[in-house]
PDB file of C-alpha atoms and ligand atoms in Angstrom:
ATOM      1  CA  UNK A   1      -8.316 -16.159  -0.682  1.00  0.00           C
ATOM      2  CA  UNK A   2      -5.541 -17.742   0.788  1.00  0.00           C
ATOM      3  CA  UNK A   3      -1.503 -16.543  -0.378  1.00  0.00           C
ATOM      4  CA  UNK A   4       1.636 -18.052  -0.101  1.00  0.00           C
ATOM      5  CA  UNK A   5       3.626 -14.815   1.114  1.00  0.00           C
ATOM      6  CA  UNK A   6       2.619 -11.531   2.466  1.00  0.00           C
ATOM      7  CA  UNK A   7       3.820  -8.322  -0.149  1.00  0.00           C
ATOM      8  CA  UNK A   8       6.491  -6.338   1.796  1.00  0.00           C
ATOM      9  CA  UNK A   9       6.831  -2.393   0.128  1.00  0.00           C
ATOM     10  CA  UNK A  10       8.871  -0.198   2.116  1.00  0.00           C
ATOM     11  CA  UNK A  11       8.143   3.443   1.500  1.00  0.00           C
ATOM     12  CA  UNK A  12      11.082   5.642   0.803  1.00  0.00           C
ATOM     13  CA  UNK A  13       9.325   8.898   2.420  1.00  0.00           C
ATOM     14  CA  UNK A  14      11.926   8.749   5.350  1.00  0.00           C
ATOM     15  CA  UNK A  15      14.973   7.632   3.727  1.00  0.00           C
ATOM     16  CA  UNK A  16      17.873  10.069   2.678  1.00  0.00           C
ATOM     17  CA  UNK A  17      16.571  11.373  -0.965  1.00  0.00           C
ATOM     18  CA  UNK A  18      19.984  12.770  -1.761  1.00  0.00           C
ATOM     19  CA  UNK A  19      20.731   8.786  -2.334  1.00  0.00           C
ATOM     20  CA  UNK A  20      17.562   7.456  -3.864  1.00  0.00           C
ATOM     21  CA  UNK A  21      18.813   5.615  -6.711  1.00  0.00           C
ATOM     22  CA  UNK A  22      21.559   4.007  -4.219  1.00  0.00           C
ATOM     23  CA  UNK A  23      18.378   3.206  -1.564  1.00  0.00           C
ATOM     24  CA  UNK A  24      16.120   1.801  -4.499  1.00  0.00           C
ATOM     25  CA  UNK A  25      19.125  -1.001  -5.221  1.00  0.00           C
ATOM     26  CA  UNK A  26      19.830  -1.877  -2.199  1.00  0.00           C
ATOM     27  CA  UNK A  27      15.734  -2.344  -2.038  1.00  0.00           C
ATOM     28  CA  UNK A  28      15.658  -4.394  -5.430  1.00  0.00           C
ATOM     29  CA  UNK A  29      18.715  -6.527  -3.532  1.00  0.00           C
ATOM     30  CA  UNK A  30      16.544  -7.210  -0.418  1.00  0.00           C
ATOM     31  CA  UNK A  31      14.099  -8.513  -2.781  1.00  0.00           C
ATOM     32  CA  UNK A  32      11.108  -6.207  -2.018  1.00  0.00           C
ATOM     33  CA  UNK A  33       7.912  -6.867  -3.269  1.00  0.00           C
ATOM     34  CA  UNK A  34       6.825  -3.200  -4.195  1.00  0.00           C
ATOM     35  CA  UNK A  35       8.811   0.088  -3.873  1.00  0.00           C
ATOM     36  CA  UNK A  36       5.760   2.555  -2.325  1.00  0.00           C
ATOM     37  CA  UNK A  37       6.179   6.307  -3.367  1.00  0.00           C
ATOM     38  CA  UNK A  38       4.461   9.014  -1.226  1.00  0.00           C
ATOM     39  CA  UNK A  39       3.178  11.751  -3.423  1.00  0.00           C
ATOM     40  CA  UNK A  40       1.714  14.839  -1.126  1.00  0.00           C
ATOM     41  CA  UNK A  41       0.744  18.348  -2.617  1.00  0.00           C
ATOM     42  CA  UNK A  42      -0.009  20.206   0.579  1.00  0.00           C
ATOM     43  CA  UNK A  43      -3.905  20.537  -0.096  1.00  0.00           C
ATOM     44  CA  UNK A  44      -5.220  17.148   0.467  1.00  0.00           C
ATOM     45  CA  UNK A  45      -2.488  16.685   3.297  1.00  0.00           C
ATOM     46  CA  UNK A  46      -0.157  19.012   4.778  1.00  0.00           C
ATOM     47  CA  UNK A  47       3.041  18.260   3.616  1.00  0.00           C
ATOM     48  CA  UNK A  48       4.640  18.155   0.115  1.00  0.00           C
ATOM     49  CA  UNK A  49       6.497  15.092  -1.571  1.00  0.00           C
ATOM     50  CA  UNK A  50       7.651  13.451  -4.973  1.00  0.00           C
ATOM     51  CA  UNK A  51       6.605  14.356  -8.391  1.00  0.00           C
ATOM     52  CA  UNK A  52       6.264  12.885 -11.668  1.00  0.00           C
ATOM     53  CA  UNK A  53       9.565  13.971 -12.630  1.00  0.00           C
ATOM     54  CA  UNK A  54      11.464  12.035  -9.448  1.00  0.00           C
ATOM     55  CA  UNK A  55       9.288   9.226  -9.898  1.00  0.00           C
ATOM     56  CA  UNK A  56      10.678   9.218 -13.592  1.00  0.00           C
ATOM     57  CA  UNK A  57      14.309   9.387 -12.315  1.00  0.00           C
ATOM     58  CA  UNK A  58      14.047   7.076  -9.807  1.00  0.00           C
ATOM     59  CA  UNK A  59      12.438   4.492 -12.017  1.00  0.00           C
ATOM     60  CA  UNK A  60      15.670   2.996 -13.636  1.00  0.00           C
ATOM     61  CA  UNK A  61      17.025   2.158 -10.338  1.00  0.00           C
ATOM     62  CA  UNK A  62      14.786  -0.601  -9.493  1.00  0.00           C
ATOM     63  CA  UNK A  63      12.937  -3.665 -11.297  1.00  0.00           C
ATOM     64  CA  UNK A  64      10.558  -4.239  -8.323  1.00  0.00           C
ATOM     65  CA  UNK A  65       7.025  -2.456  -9.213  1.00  0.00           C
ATOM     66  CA  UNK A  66       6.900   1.199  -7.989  1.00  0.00           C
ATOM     67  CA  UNK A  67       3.470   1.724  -5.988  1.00  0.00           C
ATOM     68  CA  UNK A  68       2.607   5.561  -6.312  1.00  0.00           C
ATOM     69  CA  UNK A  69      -0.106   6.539  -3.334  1.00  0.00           C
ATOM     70  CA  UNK A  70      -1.379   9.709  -4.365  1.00  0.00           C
ATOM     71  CA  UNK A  71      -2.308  11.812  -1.585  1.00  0.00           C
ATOM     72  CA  UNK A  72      -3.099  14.490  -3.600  1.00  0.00           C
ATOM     73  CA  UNK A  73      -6.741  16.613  -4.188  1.00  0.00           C
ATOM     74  CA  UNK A  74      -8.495  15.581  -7.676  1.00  0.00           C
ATOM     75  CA  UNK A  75      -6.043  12.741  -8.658  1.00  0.00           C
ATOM     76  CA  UNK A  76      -7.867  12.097 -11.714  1.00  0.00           C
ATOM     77  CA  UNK A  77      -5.926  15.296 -13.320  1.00  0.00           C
ATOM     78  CA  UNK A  78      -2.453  13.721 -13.105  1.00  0.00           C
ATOM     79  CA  UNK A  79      -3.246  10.221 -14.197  1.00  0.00           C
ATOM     80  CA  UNK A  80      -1.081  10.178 -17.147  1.00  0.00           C
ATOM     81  CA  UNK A  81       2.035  11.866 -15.798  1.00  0.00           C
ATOM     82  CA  UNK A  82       2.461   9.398 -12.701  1.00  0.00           C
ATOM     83  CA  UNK A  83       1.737   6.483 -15.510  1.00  0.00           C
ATOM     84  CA  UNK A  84       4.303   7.843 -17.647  1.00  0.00           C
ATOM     85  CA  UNK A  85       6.486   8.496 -15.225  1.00  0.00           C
ATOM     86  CA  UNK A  86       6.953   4.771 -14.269  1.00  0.00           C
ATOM     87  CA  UNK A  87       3.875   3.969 -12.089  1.00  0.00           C
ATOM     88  CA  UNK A  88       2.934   0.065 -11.802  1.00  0.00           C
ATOM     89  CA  UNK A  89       0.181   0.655  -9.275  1.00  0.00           C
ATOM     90  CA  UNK A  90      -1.209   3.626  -8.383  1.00  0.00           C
ATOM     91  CA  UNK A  91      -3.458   4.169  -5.476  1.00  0.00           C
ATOM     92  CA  UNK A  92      -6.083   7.075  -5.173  1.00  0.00           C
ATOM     93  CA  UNK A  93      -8.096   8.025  -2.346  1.00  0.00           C
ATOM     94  CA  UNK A  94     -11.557   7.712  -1.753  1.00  0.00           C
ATOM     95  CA  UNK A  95     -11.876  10.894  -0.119  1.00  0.00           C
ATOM     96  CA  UNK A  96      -9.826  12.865  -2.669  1.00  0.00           C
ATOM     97  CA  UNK A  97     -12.192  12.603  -5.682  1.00  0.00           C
ATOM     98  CA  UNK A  98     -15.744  12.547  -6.988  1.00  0.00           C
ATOM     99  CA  UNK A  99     -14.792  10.843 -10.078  1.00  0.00           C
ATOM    100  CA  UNK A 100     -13.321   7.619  -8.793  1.00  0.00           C
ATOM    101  CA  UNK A 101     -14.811   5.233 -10.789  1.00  0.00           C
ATOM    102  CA  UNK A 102     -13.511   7.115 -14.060  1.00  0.00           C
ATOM    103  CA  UNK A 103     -10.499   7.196 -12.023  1.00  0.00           C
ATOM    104  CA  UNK A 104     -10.293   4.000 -11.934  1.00  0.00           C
ATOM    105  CA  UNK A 105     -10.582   3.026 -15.661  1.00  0.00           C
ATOM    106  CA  UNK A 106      -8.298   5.932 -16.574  1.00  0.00           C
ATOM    107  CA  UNK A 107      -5.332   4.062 -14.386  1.00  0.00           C
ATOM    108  CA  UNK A 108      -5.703   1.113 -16.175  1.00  0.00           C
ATOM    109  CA  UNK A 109      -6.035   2.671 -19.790  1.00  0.00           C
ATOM    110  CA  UNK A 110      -2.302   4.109 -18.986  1.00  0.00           C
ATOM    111  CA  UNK A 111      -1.859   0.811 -18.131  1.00  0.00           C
ATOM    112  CA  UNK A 112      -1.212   0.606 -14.968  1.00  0.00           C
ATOM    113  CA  UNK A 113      -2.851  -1.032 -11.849  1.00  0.00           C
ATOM    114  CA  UNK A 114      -5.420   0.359  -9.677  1.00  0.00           C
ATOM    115  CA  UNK A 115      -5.975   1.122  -6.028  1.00  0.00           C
ATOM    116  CA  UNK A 116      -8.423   2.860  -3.549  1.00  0.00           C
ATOM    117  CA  UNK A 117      -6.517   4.136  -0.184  1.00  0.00           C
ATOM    118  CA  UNK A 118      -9.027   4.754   3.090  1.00  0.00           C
ATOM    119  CA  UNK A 119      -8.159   7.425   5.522  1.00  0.00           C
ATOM    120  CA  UNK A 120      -8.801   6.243   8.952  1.00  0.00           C
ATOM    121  CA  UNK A 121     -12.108   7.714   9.420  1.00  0.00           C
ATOM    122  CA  UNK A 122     -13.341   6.606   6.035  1.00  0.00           C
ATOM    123  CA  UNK A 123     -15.560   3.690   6.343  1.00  0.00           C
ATOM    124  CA  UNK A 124     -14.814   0.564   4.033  1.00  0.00           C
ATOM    125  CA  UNK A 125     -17.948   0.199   2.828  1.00  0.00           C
ATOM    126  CA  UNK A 126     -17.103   3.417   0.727  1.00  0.00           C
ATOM    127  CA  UNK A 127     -14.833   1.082  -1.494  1.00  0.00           C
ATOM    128  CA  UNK A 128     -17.457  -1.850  -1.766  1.00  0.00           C
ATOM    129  CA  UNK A 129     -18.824  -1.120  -5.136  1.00  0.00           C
ATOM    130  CA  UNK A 130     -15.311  -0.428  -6.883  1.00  0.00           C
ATOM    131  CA  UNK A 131     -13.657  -3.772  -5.214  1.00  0.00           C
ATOM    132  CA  UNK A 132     -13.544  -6.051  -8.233  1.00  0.00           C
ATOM    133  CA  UNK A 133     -12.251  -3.278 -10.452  1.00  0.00           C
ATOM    134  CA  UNK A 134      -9.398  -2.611  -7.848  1.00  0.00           C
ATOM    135  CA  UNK A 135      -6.297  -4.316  -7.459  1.00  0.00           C
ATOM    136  CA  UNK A 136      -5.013  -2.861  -4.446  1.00  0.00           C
ATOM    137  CA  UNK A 137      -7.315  -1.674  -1.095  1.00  0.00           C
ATOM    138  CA  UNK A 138      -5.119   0.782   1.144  1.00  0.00           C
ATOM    139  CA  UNK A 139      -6.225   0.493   4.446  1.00  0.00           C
ATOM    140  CA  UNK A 140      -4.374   3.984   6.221  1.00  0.00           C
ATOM    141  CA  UNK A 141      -3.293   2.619   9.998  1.00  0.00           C
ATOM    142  CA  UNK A 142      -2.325   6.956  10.443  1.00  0.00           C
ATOM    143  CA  UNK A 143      -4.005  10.301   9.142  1.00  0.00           C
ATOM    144  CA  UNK A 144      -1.571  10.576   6.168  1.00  0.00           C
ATOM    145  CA  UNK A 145       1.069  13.010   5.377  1.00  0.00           C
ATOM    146  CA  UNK A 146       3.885  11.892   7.714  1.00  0.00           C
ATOM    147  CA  UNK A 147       5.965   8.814   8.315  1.00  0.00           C
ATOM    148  CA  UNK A 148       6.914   7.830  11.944  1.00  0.00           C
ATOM    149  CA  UNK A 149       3.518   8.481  13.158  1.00  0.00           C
ATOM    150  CA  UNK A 150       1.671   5.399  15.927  1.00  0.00           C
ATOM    151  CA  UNK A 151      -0.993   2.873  14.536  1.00  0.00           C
ATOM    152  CA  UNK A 152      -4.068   3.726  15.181  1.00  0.00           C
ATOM    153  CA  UNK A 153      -5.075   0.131  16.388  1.00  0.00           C
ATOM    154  CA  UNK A 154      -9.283   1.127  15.342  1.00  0.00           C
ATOM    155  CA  UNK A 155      -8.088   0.131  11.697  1.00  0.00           C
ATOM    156  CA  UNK A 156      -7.517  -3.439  12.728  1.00  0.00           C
ATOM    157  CA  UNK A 157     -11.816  -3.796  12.268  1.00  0.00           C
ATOM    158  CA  UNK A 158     -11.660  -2.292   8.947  1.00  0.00           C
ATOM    159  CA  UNK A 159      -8.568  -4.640   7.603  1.00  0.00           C
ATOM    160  CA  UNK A 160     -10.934  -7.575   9.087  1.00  0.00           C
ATOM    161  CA  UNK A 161     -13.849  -6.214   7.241  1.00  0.00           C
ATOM    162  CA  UNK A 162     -12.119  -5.561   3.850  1.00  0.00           C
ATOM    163  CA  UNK A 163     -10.678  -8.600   3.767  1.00  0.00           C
ATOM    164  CA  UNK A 164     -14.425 -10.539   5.011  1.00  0.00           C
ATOM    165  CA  UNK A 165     -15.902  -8.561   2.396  1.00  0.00           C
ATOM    166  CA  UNK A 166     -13.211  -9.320  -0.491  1.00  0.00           C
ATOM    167  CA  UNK A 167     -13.393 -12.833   0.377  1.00  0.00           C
ATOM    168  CA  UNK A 168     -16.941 -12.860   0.004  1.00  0.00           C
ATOM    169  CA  UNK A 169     -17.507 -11.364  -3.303  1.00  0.00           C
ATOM    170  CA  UNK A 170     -14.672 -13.832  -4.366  1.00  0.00           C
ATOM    171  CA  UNK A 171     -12.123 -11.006  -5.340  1.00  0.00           C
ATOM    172  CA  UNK A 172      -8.543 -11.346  -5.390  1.00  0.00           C
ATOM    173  CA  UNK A 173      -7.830  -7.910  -4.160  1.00  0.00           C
ATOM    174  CA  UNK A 174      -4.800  -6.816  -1.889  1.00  0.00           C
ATOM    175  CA  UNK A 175      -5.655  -5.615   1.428  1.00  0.00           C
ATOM    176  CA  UNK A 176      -2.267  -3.138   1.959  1.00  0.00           C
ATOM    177  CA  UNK A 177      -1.905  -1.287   5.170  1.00  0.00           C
ATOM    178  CA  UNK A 178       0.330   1.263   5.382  1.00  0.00           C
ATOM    179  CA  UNK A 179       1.416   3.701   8.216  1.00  0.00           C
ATOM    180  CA  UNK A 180       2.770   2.380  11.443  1.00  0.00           C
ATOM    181  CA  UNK A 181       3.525  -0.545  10.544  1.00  0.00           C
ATOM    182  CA  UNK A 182       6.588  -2.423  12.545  1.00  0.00           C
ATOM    183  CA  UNK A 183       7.376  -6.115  13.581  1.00  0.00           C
ATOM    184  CA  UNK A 184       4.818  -5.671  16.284  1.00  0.00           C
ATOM    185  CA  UNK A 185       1.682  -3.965  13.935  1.00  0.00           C
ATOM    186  CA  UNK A 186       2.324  -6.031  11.065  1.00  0.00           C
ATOM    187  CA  UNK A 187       1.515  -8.950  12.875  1.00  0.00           C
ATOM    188  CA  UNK A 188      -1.606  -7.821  13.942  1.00  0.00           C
ATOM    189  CA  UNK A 189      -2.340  -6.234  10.568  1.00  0.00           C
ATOM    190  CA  UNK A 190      -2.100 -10.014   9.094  1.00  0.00           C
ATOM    191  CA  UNK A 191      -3.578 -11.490  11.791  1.00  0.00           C
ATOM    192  CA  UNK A 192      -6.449  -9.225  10.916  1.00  0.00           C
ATOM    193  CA  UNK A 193      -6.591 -10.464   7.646  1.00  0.00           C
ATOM    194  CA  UNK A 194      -4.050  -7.783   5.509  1.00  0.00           C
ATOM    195  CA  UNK A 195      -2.338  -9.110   2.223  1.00  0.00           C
ATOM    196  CA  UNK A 196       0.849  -6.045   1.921  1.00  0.00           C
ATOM    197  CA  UNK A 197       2.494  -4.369   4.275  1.00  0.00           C
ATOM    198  CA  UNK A 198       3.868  -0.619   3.715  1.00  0.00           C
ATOM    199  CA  UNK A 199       6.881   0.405   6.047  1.00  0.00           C
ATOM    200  CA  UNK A 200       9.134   3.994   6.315  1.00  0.00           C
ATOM    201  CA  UNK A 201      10.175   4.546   9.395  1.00  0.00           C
ATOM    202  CA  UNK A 202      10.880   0.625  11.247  1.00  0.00           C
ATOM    203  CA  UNK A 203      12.725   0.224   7.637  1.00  0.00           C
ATOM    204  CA  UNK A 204      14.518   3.988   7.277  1.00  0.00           C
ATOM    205  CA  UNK A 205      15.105   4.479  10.570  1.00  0.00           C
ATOM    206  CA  UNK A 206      16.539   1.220  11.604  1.00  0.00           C
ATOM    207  CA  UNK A 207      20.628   0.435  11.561  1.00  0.00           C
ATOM    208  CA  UNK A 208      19.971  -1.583   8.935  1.00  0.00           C
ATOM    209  CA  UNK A 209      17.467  -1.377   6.911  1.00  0.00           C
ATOM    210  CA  UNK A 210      18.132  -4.814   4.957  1.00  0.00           C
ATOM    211  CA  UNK A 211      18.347  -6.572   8.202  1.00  0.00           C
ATOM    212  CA  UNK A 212      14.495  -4.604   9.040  1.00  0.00           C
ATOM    213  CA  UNK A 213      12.862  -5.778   5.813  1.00  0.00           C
ATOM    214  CA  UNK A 214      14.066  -9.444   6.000  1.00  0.00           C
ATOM    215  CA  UNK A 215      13.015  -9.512   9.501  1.00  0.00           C
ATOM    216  CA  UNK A 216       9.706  -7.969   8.740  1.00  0.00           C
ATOM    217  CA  UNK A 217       9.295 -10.496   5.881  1.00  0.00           C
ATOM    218  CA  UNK A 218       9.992 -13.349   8.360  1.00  0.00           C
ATOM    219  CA  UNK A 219       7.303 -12.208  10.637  1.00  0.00           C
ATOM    220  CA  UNK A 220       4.931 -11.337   8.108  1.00  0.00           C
ATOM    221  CA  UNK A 221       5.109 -14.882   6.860  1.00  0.00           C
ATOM    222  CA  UNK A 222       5.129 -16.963   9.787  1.00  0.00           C
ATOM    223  CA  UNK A 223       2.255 -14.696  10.469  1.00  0.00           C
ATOM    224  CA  UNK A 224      -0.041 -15.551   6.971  1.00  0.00           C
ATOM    225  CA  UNK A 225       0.829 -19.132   7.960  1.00  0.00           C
ATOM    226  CA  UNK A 226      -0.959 -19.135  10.740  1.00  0.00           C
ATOM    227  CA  UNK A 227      -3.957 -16.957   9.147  1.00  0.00           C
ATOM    228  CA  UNK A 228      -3.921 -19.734   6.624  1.00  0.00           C
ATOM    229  CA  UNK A 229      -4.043 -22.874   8.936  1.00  0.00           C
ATOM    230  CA  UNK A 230      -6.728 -21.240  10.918  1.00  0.00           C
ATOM    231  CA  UNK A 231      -8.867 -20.528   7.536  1.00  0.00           C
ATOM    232  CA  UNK A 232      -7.938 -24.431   6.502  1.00  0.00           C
ATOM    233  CA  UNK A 233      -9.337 -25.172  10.041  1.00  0.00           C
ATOM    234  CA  UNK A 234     -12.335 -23.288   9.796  1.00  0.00           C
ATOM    235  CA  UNK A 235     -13.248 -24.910   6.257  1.00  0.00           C
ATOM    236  CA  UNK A 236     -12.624 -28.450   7.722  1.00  0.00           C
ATOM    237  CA  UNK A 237     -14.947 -27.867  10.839  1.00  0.00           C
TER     238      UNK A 237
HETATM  239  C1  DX5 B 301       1.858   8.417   5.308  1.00  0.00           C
HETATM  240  C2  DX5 B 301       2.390   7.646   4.115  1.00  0.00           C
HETATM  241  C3  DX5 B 301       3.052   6.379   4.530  1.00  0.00           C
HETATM  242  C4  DX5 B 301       4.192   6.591   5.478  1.00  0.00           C
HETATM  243  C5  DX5 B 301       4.661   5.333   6.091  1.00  0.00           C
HETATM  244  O1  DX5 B 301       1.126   9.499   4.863  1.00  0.00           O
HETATM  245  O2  DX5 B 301       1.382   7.325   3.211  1.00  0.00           O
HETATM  246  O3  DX5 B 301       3.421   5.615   3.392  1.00  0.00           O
HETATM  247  O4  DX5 B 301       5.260   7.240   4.878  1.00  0.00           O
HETATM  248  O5  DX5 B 301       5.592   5.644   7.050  1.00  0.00           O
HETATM  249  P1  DX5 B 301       5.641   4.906   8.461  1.00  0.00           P
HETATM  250  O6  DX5 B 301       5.872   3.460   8.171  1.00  0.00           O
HETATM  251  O7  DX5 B 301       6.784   5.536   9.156  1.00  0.00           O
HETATM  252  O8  DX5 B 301       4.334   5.154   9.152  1.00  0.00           O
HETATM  253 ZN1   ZN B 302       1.804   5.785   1.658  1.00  0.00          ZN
END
């Protein structure tokens, strides 16, 4: 499918928490697609993150849609608090439950969207049969738990296969990638064929993180264009 503008959702892992509700503004300002919220419980990955009850805080501060990527062991148990708590999209992953496909159906009875996440050695195919009941596939370009970590350039095949295999089954699916992404890796991440891009650290860490995201967006565009003149191309051929 072809889109007019690539999703931009900068993660707030690495920004200053004491100042969340002032960060989540100034994101709402810069016109972000999707705020992405990093929740970690130091089983499925070693580190430890937000809860239900920041999310819940946090959620007045901003209009855009708060993405909640649970990185947590048997998701399915917490459904309803990250739905209560202010969750537009929430994103499971495949490797963190046996019940997915209930998973699934209970995100979108608390009515929220729903979203599969692949760690890096996780093979896409393991997402295949839940694609059309998906909104959101999260292609990991790191082993999660930490911001600020390189791309591991192997999951450019797997954003080219997701979005082959979305395309063919007709589904209107978002390929996201998120970890190590930057002006440089985003490119190749839509190149590759990837609909969202999730960024911490090149938006956190930068001088100024308005100035990162509206360059990122400009990239990221230019970017799809290209993607999309190429796919026009190919049809015409
Ligand atoms: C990693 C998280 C990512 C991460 C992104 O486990 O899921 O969302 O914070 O941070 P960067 O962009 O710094 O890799
Ligand atoms: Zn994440």
């Amino acid at each position: 499918m072809q889109r007019k503008n690539v999703l931009i959702s900068p993660s707030i892992l690495d920004s200053d928490l004491s100042d969340i509700g002032g960060t989540l503004r100034r994101l709402d300002l810069a016109g972000v697609d999707r705020i992405h919220l990093d929740v970690m419980d130091g089983h499925f990955v070693r580190n430890l993150s937000l809860g239900p009850h920041s999310i819940h805080s946090a959620r007045r501060h901003a209009k855009a849609p708060f993405e909640t990527h649970l990185m947590i062991s048997n998701p399915e148990k917490y459904i309803r608090e990250f739905a209560d708590a202010g969750s537009d999209i929430i994103i499971v992953h495949s490797e963190a439950s046996h019940k997915l496909e209930s998973t699934i159906r209970s995100i979108r009875r608390y009515g929220a969207m729903a979203g599969i996440a692949l760690k890096p050695g996780t093979k896409v195919e393991a997402a295949r049969k839940y694609l059309g009941k998906i909104d959101t596939l999260l292609i990991m370009g790191v082993h999660p738990g930490f911001g600020g970590q390189k791309f591991i350039s192997g999951s450019l095949v797997k954003i080219k296969k997701a979005r082959d295999m979305i395309d063919e089954l007709g589904f209107k699916t978002v390929v996201a990638v998120d970890g190590g992404m930057n002006a440089y890796t985003a490119r190749l991440a839509i190149a590759a064929g990837a609909d969202e891009i999730v960024a911490g650290s090149a938006i956190f860490k930068s001088n100024n993180p308005v100035k990162s995201i509206a360059r990122l967006r400009k990239i990221a565009d230019h970017e799809l264009q290209v993607r999309n003149l190429s796919f026009r191309d190919r049809r015409i051929l």
